[in-house]
Coordinates of C-alpha atoms in Angstrom, one line a residue:
M1 CA 0.0 -0.1 0.0
F2 CA 1.1 3.6 -0.5
R3 CA 4.3 2.0 -2.6
S4 CA 4.6 3.9 -5.7
L5 CA 8.0 5.5 -4.6
R6 CA 9.5 1.8 -4.0
R7 CA 8.1 0.5 -7.2
A8 CA 9.4 3.5 -9.4
L9 CA 12.7 2.9 -7.9
G10 CA 12.5 -0.7 -8.4
A11 CA 9.3 -2.6 -8.5
A12 CA 9.9 -6.4 -6.5
A13 CA 15.2 -23.0 -5.5
A14 CA 17.5 -27.9 -3.9
A15 CA 20.4 -29.2 -6.5
L16 CA 18.0 -28.9 -9.7
L17 CA 15.3 -31.5 -8.3
L18 CA 14.4 -33.6 -11.4
P19 CA 11.3 -35.6 -11.1
L20 CA 12.0 -39.1 -10.1
A21 CA 11.8 -41.5 -13.1
G22 CA 8.7 -43.4 -13.3
V23 CA 8.6 -47.3 -13.0
Q24 CA 9.4 -48.5 -16.5
A25 CA 6.5 -49.8 -18.7
G26 CA 6.3 -53.9 -18.4
V27 CA 7.8 -54.1 -15.0
Q28 CA 6.2 -56.6 -12.7
A29 CA 3.9 -55.1 -10.0
A30 CA 6.4 -56.4 -7.3
H31 CA 9.3 -54.4 -8.7
A32 CA 7.1 -51.5 -8.7
D33 CA 6.4 -51.8 -5.3
T34 CA 10.1 -52.1 -4.5
A35 CA 10.9 -49.2 -6.4
A36 CA 8.1 -47.0 -4.7
V37 CA 9.8 -48.1 -1.2
V38 CA 13.2 -47.0 -2.5
R39 CA 12.0 -43.9 -3.7
S40 CA 10.0 -43.0 -0.6
A41 CA 13.2 -43.7 1.3
A42 CA 15.2 -41.5 -1.0
E43 CA 12.6 -38.6 -1.0
A44 CA 12.5 -38.8 3.0
A45 CA 16.2 -38.4 3.1
A46 CA 15.9 -34.9 1.2
P47 CA 13.0 -32.8 2.5
G48 CA 11.7 -30.5 0.0
A49 CA 12.2 -32.7 -3.2
G50 CA 9.8 -32.5 -5.9
Y51 CA 6.7 -30.5 -6.3
W52 CA 4.6 -29.6 -3.2
H53 CA 1.0 -29.7 -2.1
T54 CA -0.7 -28.4 1.1
S55 CA -2.6 -30.0 3.7
G56 CA -4.4 -28.1 6.2
R57 CA -2.0 -25.1 7.2
Q58 CA 1.1 -27.0 6.0
I59 CA 3.1 -27.1 2.7
L60 CA 4.3 -30.6 2.2
D61 CA 6.9 -32.0 -0.1
V62 CA 6.6 -34.9 -2.7
A63 CA 7.1 -37.5 0.3
G64 CA 4.7 -35.7 2.5
Q65 CA 6.9 -34.0 4.6
P66 CA 6.2 -30.5 5.9
V67 CA 8.6 -27.6 4.5
R68 CA 8.8 -23.9 5.2
I69 CA 9.5 -21.3 2.4
A70 CA 12.0 -18.9 4.2
G71 CA 13.1 -16.7 1.1
I72 CA 13.9 -13.6 -0.6
N73 CA 12.3 -11.2 -3.4
W74 CA 14.7 -10.4 -6.2
F75 CA 13.1 -8.1 -8.3
G76 CA 13.9 -6.5 -11.7
F77 CA 11.9 -8.5 -14.5
E78 CA 9.0 -6.3 -13.5
T79 CA 10.8 -3.3 -14.6
S80 CA 11.9 -1.8 -18.0
N81 CA 15.4 -3.8 -17.4
N82 CA 13.6 -6.8 -18.0
A83 CA 16.0 -8.8 -16.0
V84 CA 16.5 -9.0 -12.2
H85 CA 18.5 -5.8 -11.0
G86 CA 22.3 -5.8 -9.9
L87 CA 23.4 -7.9 -12.9
W88 CA 25.3 -4.5 -13.7
A89 CA 27.2 -4.9 -10.6
R90 CA 27.5 -8.8 -10.2
D91 CA 27.3 -12.3 -11.9
Y92 CA 24.0 -13.9 -11.2
K93 CA 25.6 -17.0 -10.0
S94 CA 27.5 -15.4 -7.3
M95 CA 24.3 -13.8 -6.1
I96 CA 22.3 -16.7 -5.7
D97 CA 25.3 -18.6 -4.2
Q98 CA 25.3 -15.7 -1.6
M99 CA 21.5 -16.1 -0.9
K100 CA 22.2 -19.8 -0.3
S101 CA 24.9 -19.2 2.1
L102 CA 22.7 -16.8 4.0
G103 CA 20.1 -19.5 4.7
Y104 CA 17.5 -18.3 2.2
N105 CA 15.6 -21.3 0.6
T106 CA 13.5 -19.5 -2.0
I107 CA 13.5 -16.5 -4.3
R108 CA 10.2 -15.0 -5.3
L109 CA 11.0 -13.5 -8.9
P110 CA 8.6 -10.5 -9.7
Y111 CA 7.8 -9.9 -13.7
S112 CA 5.7 -8.0 -15.7
D113 CA 3.8 -9.4 -18.7
D114 CA 6.3 -7.3 -20.8
I115 CA 8.8 -10.1 -20.5
L116 CA 6.6 -12.4 -22.6
K117 CA 6.3 -9.9 -25.5
S118 CA 8.0 -10.7 -28.8
G119 CA 11.0 -8.7 -29.2
A120 CA 11.5 -8.2 -25.5
V121 CA 14.9 -7.5 -24.6
A122 CA 16.9 -7.2 -21.5
N123 CA 19.3 -4.3 -20.4
S124 CA 21.5 -3.0 -17.8
I125 CA 23.7 -6.3 -17.4
D126 CA 27.7 -6.2 -17.2
F127 CA 29.5 -8.7 -19.1
S128 CA 32.7 -7.5 -18.6
G129 CA 35.3 -9.8 -16.8
G130 CA 33.3 -12.9 -17.6
K131 CA 30.5 -11.8 -15.6
N132 CA 27.0 -13.1 -16.6
A133 CA 28.7 -14.6 -19.7
D134 CA 26.0 -17.1 -20.4
L135 CA 23.4 -14.3 -20.5
Q136 CA 24.6 -12.5 -23.5
G137 CA 22.1 -12.4 -26.5
L138 CA 19.2 -14.0 -24.4
T139 CA 15.7 -12.8 -24.3
P140 CA 14.2 -11.9 -20.9
L141 CA 12.6 -15.4 -20.6
Q142 CA 15.7 -17.0 -21.4
I143 CA 17.3 -15.1 -18.7
M144 CA 14.6 -16.3 -16.3
D145 CA 15.4 -19.8 -17.4
K146 CA 19.0 -19.5 -16.7
L147 CA 18.2 -18.2 -13.0
V148 CA 15.8 -20.9 -12.4
A149 CA 18.3 -23.5 -13.4
Y150 CA 21.0 -22.1 -11.3
A151 CA 18.8 -21.8 -8.2
G152 CA 17.8 -25.5 -8.7
Q153 CA 21.5 -26.5 -8.8
D154 CA 22.1 -24.5 -5.7
G155 CA 19.2 -25.9 -3.6
L156 CA 16.8 -23.3 -3.8
K157 CA 13.0 -23.2 -5.1
V158 CA 11.4 -20.3 -7.0
V159 CA 8.0 -18.5 -7.0
L160 CA 7.0 -16.6 -10.0
D161 CA 5.3 -13.4 -9.2
R162 CA 3.1 -11.7 -11.6
H163 CA 3.8 -8.5 -10.3
R164 CA 2.6 -5.9 -12.8
P165 CA 0.7 -5.8 -16.3
D166 CA 3.7 -4.0 -17.7
A167 CA 6.9 -2.2 -16.6
A168 CA 5.2 1.3 -16.3
G169 CA 3.6 0.7 -12.9
Q170 CA 1.3 -1.4 -10.4
S171 CA -2.2 -1.9 -11.2
A172 CA -4.9 -2.1 -8.6
L173 CA -6.8 -5.0 -10.5
W174 CA -5.4 -7.7 -12.4
Y175 CA -6.0 -6.3 -15.7
T176 CA -5.7 -2.9 -17.5
S177 CA -7.0 -1.7 -21.0
A178 CA -3.8 -2.5 -22.5
V179 CA -3.3 -5.9 -20.5
P180 CA -6.8 -7.7 -20.5
E181 CA -7.6 -10.7 -18.3
T182 CA -7.1 -13.0 -21.4
T183 CA -3.5 -11.7 -21.7
W184 CA -3.1 -12.0 -18.0
I185 CA -4.3 -15.8 -18.3
T186 CA -2.5 -16.6 -21.6
N187 CA 0.8 -15.7 -20.1
L188 CA 0.3 -17.4 -16.6
K189 CA -0.3 -20.6 -18.9
A190 CA 2.5 -20.0 -20.8
L191 CA 4.9 -19.8 -17.8
A192 CA 3.2 -22.8 -16.0
T193 CA 3.9 -24.6 -19.4
R194 CA 7.5 -23.4 -19.7
Y195 CA 8.4 -24.8 -16.3
K196 CA 6.2 -28.0 -16.3
G197 CA 8.4 -31.0 -15.0
N198 CA 10.7 -28.5 -13.4
P199 CA 10.0 -28.7 -9.6
T200 CA 12.5 -25.7 -8.9
V201 CA 9.5 -23.8 -9.7
I202 CA 7.2 -24.7 -7.2
G203 CA 4.3 -22.3 -7.9
I204 CA 3.0 -18.6 -9.2
D205 CA 1.9 -15.7 -7.2
L206 CA -1.2 -14.8 -9.5
H207 CA -1.1 -11.0 -9.2
N208 CA 0.7 -8.6 -6.9
E209 CA -0.9 -6.4 -4.4
P210 CA -4.7 -6.3 -5.7
H211 CA -6.1 -3.1 -4.0
D212 CA -9.3 -0.7 -4.3
P213 CA -11.6 -1.1 -6.1
A214 CA -10.7 -5.0 -6.1
C215 CA -13.0 -6.8 -3.7
W216 CA -13.2 -10.0 -2.3
G217 CA -16.4 -12.0 -2.5
C218 CA -18.5 -9.1 -3.9
G219 CA -19.5 -11.1 -6.9
D220 CA -18.7 -8.5 -9.4
T221 CA -16.6 -10.5 -12.1
T222 CA -14.8 -7.2 -12.9
R223 CA -13.8 -6.4 -9.4
D224 CA -14.0 -9.4 -7.3
W225 CA -10.2 -10.7 -6.9
R226 CA -11.2 -14.1 -5.4
L227 CA -13.3 -15.0 -8.4
A228 CA -10.4 -13.9 -10.8
A229 CA -7.8 -15.9 -8.8
Q230 CA -10.3 -19.1 -9.3
R231 CA -10.3 -18.3 -12.9
A232 CA -6.5 -17.9 -13.3
G233 CA -5.7 -20.8 -10.9
N234 CA -7.9 -23.1 -12.8
A235 CA -6.1 -22.3 -16.0
V236 CA -2.7 -22.6 -14.5
L237 CA -3.5 -26.0 -13.1
S238 CA -5.0 -27.0 -16.5
V239 CA -1.7 -27.1 -18.0
N240 CA 0.6 -27.7 -14.8
S241 CA -1.3 -29.6 -12.2
E242 CA 1.5 -29.8 -9.8
L243 CA 2.1 -26.0 -9.1
L244 CA 1.0 -24.3 -5.8
I245 CA -1.3 -21.1 -6.5
F246 CA -0.3 -18.3 -4.5
V247 CA -3.3 -15.9 -3.8
E248 CA -2.7 -12.4 -2.2
G249 CA -5.3 -10.5 -0.3
V250 CA -6.8 -7.1 -1.3
Q251 CA -6.9 -3.9 0.7
T252 CA -10.5 -3.5 1.8
V253 CA -13.1 -6.0 3.0
D254 CA -16.2 -5.1 4.7
G255 CA -15.1 -1.4 5.1
V256 CA -12.0 -2.8 6.9
S257 CA -8.8 -1.4 5.2
G258 CA -5.1 -2.6 5.2
W259 CA -2.1 -3.0 3.2
W260 CA -2.5 -3.6 -0.5
G261 CA -2.5 -7.3 -1.1
G262 CA -2.6 -7.8 2.8
N263 CA -6.3 -8.2 3.9
L264 CA -7.5 -11.7 3.7
M265 CA -10.3 -11.6 5.9
G266 CA -12.8 -12.5 3.1
V267 CA -11.2 -16.0 2.9
A268 CA -13.3 -16.9 6.0
Q269 CA -16.4 -16.9 4.0
Y270 CA -15.3 -16.9 0.5
P271 CA -12.2 -19.2 0.2
V272 CA -10.6 -19.8 -3.1
Q273 CA -11.8 -23.0 -4.7
L274 CA -9.8 -24.7 -7.3
D275 CA -10.5 -27.6 -9.4
V276 CA -7.1 -29.3 -8.2
P277 CA -7.4 -29.7 -4.2
N278 CA -4.6 -28.9 -2.0
R279 CA -2.9 -26.2 -4.1
V280 CA -3.9 -22.9 -2.4
V281 CA -1.4 -20.8 -0.4
Y282 CA -2.8 -17.4 0.9
S283 CA -0.4 -14.7 0.6
A284 CA -0.2 -11.5 2.6
H285 CA 2.0 -8.4 2.5
D286 CA 2.9 -6.3 5.8
Y287 CA 5.3 -3.4 6.1
A288 CA 6.5 -0.9 8.6
T289 CA 6.5 2.7 8.6
S290 CA 9.1 3.3 6.3
V291 CA 6.6 2.5 3.8
A292 CA 3.6 4.0 5.2
Q293 CA 1.7 4.9 8.4
Q294 CA -0.9 2.9 9.7
S295 CA -2.9 3.5 12.7
W296 CA -1.5 0.4 14.7
F297 CA 1.9 2.0 14.8
S298 CA 0.6 4.7 17.0
D299 CA -1.5 2.4 19.3
P300 CA -0.2 2.9 23.0
S301 CA 0.0 -0.7 23.3
F302 CA 2.2 -1.0 20.4
P303 CA 4.0 -3.5 19.7
A304 CA 1.8 -5.9 21.8
N305 CA -1.1 -5.0 19.6
M306 CA 0.6 -6.4 16.4
P307 CA -0.3 -10.1 16.9
G308 CA -4.0 -9.2 17.1
I309 CA -3.9 -7.3 14.1
W310 CA -2.1 -10.1 12.1
D311 CA -4.8 -12.5 13.5
K312 CA -7.6 -10.4 12.0
Y313 CA -6.3 -9.7 8.7
W314 CA -4.5 -13.2 7.7
G315 CA -3.0 -15.1 10.9
Y316 CA -6.6 -16.8 11.3
I317 CA -6.2 -18.7 8.3
F318 CA -3.0 -20.4 9.7
K319 CA -4.3 -20.6 13.1
Q320 CA -7.5 -22.2 12.1
N321 CA -5.8 -24.7 9.8
I322 CA -7.6 -23.4 6.9
A323 CA -4.7 -23.4 4.7
P324 CA -0.8 -22.4 4.6
V325 CA 0.0 -18.6 4.9
W326 CA 3.0 -17.2 3.2
I327 CA 4.1 -13.5 3.7
G328 CA 5.1 -12.7 0.3
E329 CA 6.4 -9.3 1.2
F330 CA 7.6 -7.6 4.4
G331 CA 10.5 -5.1 4.7
T332 CA 11.7 -1.7 6.5
T333 CA 14.8 0.4 6.3
L334 CA 14.9 -0.5 10.2
Q335 CA 15.9 3.2 10.8
S336 CA 13.2 4.0 13.3
T337 CA 12.6 2.4 16.6
V338 CA 9.1 1.5 15.6
D339 CA 10.2 -0.3 12.6
Q340 CA 12.8 -2.4 14.5
K341 CA 10.1 -3.3 17.1
W342 CA 7.7 -4.1 14.2
L343 CA 10.1 -6.6 12.7
A344 CA 11.0 -8.2 15.9
A345 CA 7.2 -8.6 16.7
L346 CA 6.5 -10.1 13.4
V347 CA 9.4 -12.4 13.1
S348 CA 8.4 -13.8 16.5
Y349 CA 4.7 -14.2 15.0
L350 CA 6.0 -16.2 12.2
R351 CA 7.3 -19.0 14.5
P352 CA 10.8 -19.7 15.1
T353 CA 11.9 -22.7 13.1
G354 CA 14.0 -23.9 16.3
T355 CA 10.9 -24.4 18.0
Y356 CA 8.2 -25.2 15.5
G357 CA 10.1 -26.6 12.5
A358 CA 8.2 -26.3 9.3
D359 CA 4.9 -25.8 11.0
S360 CA 5.4 -22.2 10.6
I361 CA 4.2 -19.5 8.5
S362 CA 6.4 -19.2 5.4
W363 CA 7.8 -15.8 4.0
T364 CA 9.8 -14.0 1.5
F365 CA 11.6 -10.8 2.6
W366 CA 11.5 -7.7 0.5
S367 CA 14.2 -7.7 -0.7
W368 CA 17.4 -8.5 -1.9
N369 CA 17.9 -5.4 -3.9
P370 CA 19.3 -2.3 -2.1
N371 CA 17.5 0.0 -4.5
S372 CA 14.1 -0.6 -3.1
G373 CA 13.2 2.9 -2.3
D374 CA 11.3 2.5 1.0
T375 CA 12.8 -0.4 2.3
G376 CA 16.4 -1.0 1.2
G377 CA 17.5 -4.5 1.1
I378 CA 19.5 -7.3 2.5
L379 CA 22.4 -6.1 0.3
K380 CA 23.8 -2.7 0.6
D381 CA 24.1 -0.2 -2.0
D382 CA 27.7 -1.9 -3.3
W383 CA 25.6 -5.0 -4.3
T384 CA 27.9 -7.1 -2.3
T385 CA 28.0 -6.4 1.4
V386 CA 25.4 -8.0 3.5
D387 CA 23.2 -5.9 6.0
T388 CA 24.0 -8.2 8.7
V389 CA 21.7 -6.3 11.3
K390 CA 18.7 -6.8 8.9
D391 CA 19.6 -10.1 7.9
G392 CA 20.0 -11.0 11.5
Y393 CA 16.5 -10.1 12.5
L394 CA 15.6 -13.1 10.1
A395 CA 17.9 -15.8 11.4
S396 CA 15.5 -17.6 14.0
V397 CA 13.0 -18.2 11.1
K398 CA 15.2 -19.4 8.3
A399 CA 14.7 -23.0 7.3
P400 CA 17.7 -23.9 5.0
G401 CA 17.4 -27.4 3.6
F402 CA 13.5 -27.3 4.3
P403 CA 14.2 -29.2 7.5
A404 CA 11.4 -32.2 8.6
D405 CA 13.0 -32.1 12.1
P406 CA 12.9 -28.7 13.9
G407 CA 15.8 -29.5 16.1
G408 CA 18.1 -30.3 13.3
G409 CA 19.1 -33.8 14.7
D410 CA 18.4 -36.0 17.6
P411 CA 16.9 -33.9 20.4
G412 CA 19.1 -35.5 23.0
D413 CA 22.3 -34.4 21.4
P414 CA 22.5 -30.9 22.8
G415 CA 23.9 -30.5 26.1
D416 CA 24.0 -34.2 26.5
P417 CA 24.7 -34.8 30.2
G418 CA 27.1 -37.8 29.5
G419 CA 29.6 -35.6 27.7
G420 CA 31.2 -36.5 24.5
T421 CA 33.6 -35.2 22.1
A422 CA 33.3 -32.0 20.3
A423 CA 34.5 -32.1 16.8
C424 CA 34.0 -30.6 13.3
T425 CA 35.0 -31.0 9.6
A426 CA 34.9 -28.4 6.9
A427 CA 34.3 -28.7 3.2
Y428 CA 35.2 -25.7 0.7
T429 CA 33.6 -25.4 -2.5
V430 CA 34.1 -22.9 -5.2
S431 CA 30.6 -22.0 -6.3
S432 CA 31.4 -19.6 -9.3
D433 CA 34.7 -18.0 -10.9
W434 CA 34.6 -15.3 -13.4
G435 CA 38.3 -14.7 -13.5
G436 CA 38.6 -11.3 -11.7
G437 CA 36.8 -12.9 -8.9
F438 CA 35.2 -15.9 -7.1
N439 CA 32.8 -17.0 -4.5
A440 CA 33.1 -20.0 -2.3
E441 CA 31.3 -21.7 0.5
V442 CA 32.4 -23.7 3.5
K443 CA 30.3 -26.2 5.2
V444 CA 31.0 -27.0 8.6
T445 CA 29.9 -30.3 10.0
N446 CA 29.6 -31.7 13.6
S447 CA 31.5 -34.8 13.6
G448 CA 31.8 -35.5 17.2
T449 CA 29.4 -36.9 19.8
T450 CA 28.2 -33.7 21.5
A451 CA 26.9 -30.5 20.2
L452 CA 29.1 -27.6 19.2
K453 CA 28.6 -24.3 20.7
S454 CA 31.2 -22.4 18.5
W455 CA 33.7 -23.5 15.6
K456 CA 36.6 -22.1 13.9
T457 CA 38.0 -23.0 10.2
T458 CA 41.3 -22.3 9.0
W459 CA 42.9 -22.5 5.5
T460 CA 45.8 -21.3 3.4
W461 CA 45.7 -20.4 -0.4
P462 CA 48.5 -21.0 -2.6
G463 CA 48.1 -18.1 -4.4
S464 CA 47.4 -14.1 -3.8
Q465 CA 43.8 -14.6 -3.1
K466 CA 42.1 -12.2 -0.6
V467 CA 38.9 -12.5 1.1
T468 CA 36.7 -9.2 -0.2
S469 CA 33.5 -9.9 1.8
M470 CA 32.3 -12.7 4.1
W471 CA 28.6 -13.6 5.2
N472 CA 27.6 -15.7 8.1
A473 CA 31.0 -15.8 9.7
S474 CA 33.7 -13.2 10.8
Y475 CA 37.3 -13.6 9.6
T476 CA 40.9 -12.3 9.9
Q477 CA 43.6 -12.9 7.0
S478 CA 47.3 -12.9 7.6
G479 CA 49.1 -13.3 4.3
A480 CA 47.6 -16.3 2.6
T481 CA 46.0 -17.6 5.8
V482 CA 42.4 -17.1 6.5
T483 CA 40.6 -17.8 10.0
A484 CA 36.8 -18.0 9.9
T485 CA 34.9 -18.0 13.1
N486 CA 31.1 -18.4 13.3
A487 CA 28.5 -15.7 13.5
D488 CA 26.2 -15.7 16.7
H489 CA 23.3 -17.4 15.0
N490 CA 25.3 -20.4 13.5
G491 CA 27.8 -21.4 16.1
S492 CA 25.5 -24.1 17.8
V493 CA 25.3 -27.3 15.6
A494 CA 23.9 -30.5 16.6
V495 CA 25.6 -33.9 16.2
G496 CA 25.5 -34.7 12.6
G497 CA 24.0 -31.2 11.8
S498 CA 25.8 -28.5 9.7
A499 CA 26.3 -25.0 9.3
A500 CA 27.5 -22.8 6.3
F501 CA 29.1 -19.6 5.2
G502 CA 30.2 -18.0 2.2
F503 CA 32.5 -15.2 1.0
G504 CA 33.7 -13.5 -2.3
G505 CA 37.3 -13.4 -3.0
A506 CA 39.9 -11.9 -5.5
P507 CA 41.6 -12.5 -8.1
G508 CA 39.9 -15.7 -9.5
G509 CA 41.5 -19.0 -10.2
G510 CA 42.1 -20.4 -6.8
G511 CA 41.6 -24.0 -6.2
A512 CA 39.9 -25.4 -3.0
P513 CA 42.4 -25.5 -0.3
T514 CA 42.3 -28.0 2.7
V515 CA 40.4 -26.5 5.6
T516 CA 40.7 -27.3 9.2
C517 CA 38.0 -27.2 11.6
T518 CA 38.3 -26.6 15.3
A519 CA 35.5 -26.9 17.9
T520 CA 35.8 -24.0 20.2

């Protein structure tokens, strides 16, 4: 709501999980049963595999394990650039690697229908020094293909967000005179077909932030967003029945107004009903005072009043086990005390992963981009440095790897009264190298018999490489030797569990050195 400024400045995933091969024709039934058992066992070992569906308030993977979307918005395809922003500063692979290292497991990709037009061209992409080399000469859709493919290789899921009818600006309704409903639905179906069979793309957010005069349940087919969402959702599922259908709220229901797209009060009486069951996820947007002032921010009881506000607008859907809820956008500059209290309260309301596991409200933070006018981003203006304060607020609700076990391991491991040996190992992987620089990840695994409280890793490069930035750990470098220690939020690691940190370095061309890990 009231976000034209942010939109004007910039309006805004598991190795590529391929579908499991079916049982070959002609194989005997007994063999098919055995294959199903083997397949189930494999899927159970990797939460998040395959396409997803819903059951009550939970999102479940192909094996029926609960998963939590804990992701980030990366906008740009909805602007005149026709591609995600920041490619003028960095290689797209390095940014996706960094998202993964920070613990985000899903990317929400806003787009406008302009990218599907014949002759659409992407711009503002830097190809110097080998950056983004495989994007040269590609159409906007082909660039999206590349991002989806690499996100899948990195273990991330993708939600496509039909953000705007065209790059000119946000629309209250899902159609305009220039982009009628028929075009909207045709393009949704085209994208659903394009990624059919690729479960990295788990679903489509049908339209971003419907607002007045959009209504919910009024019955006027020109304004009733709930009816339009049913038409579009069924059209998408008619060509790709595996996708989740993300449906945002509106602005006003029964005279009660809220954020654009953030009011889902109408779901109680008028739920979205699709031809394919267990596909609807309701999506709300919620913001702080850096976006706009709302009455609840000046309530004397703030922030204690906020859970009741969220319950009224969208939280009841989760609490009453009606359907899953996904906060598709929330963000702030964090400059005011009010905003800081708001974000802390919202994160608590979303339910910490360590306590509730995947039985939680899903989310994608706004935004990865620093050039969002009234919120800023997880990245700072150099498109590389992480705003560790903002990112730190989200640490308790991140869910890397889509864990089925909220504790991340045997609940008896932490603080084992019987004692044990604290030990760890570390694995170093170069995720991208463009000649002038590179990105790498170090994964620390608890190889001992008791929980780690903290850890330290050390390695020595054979060349002149230097760390240029690091996330999820702090470091010192003396000559070619680097020592990296855990951040506050990832020092505790259960037996058999792991934590990861990432970094950028320069120049490129460095191999993977041997890394030692010490439990401290």
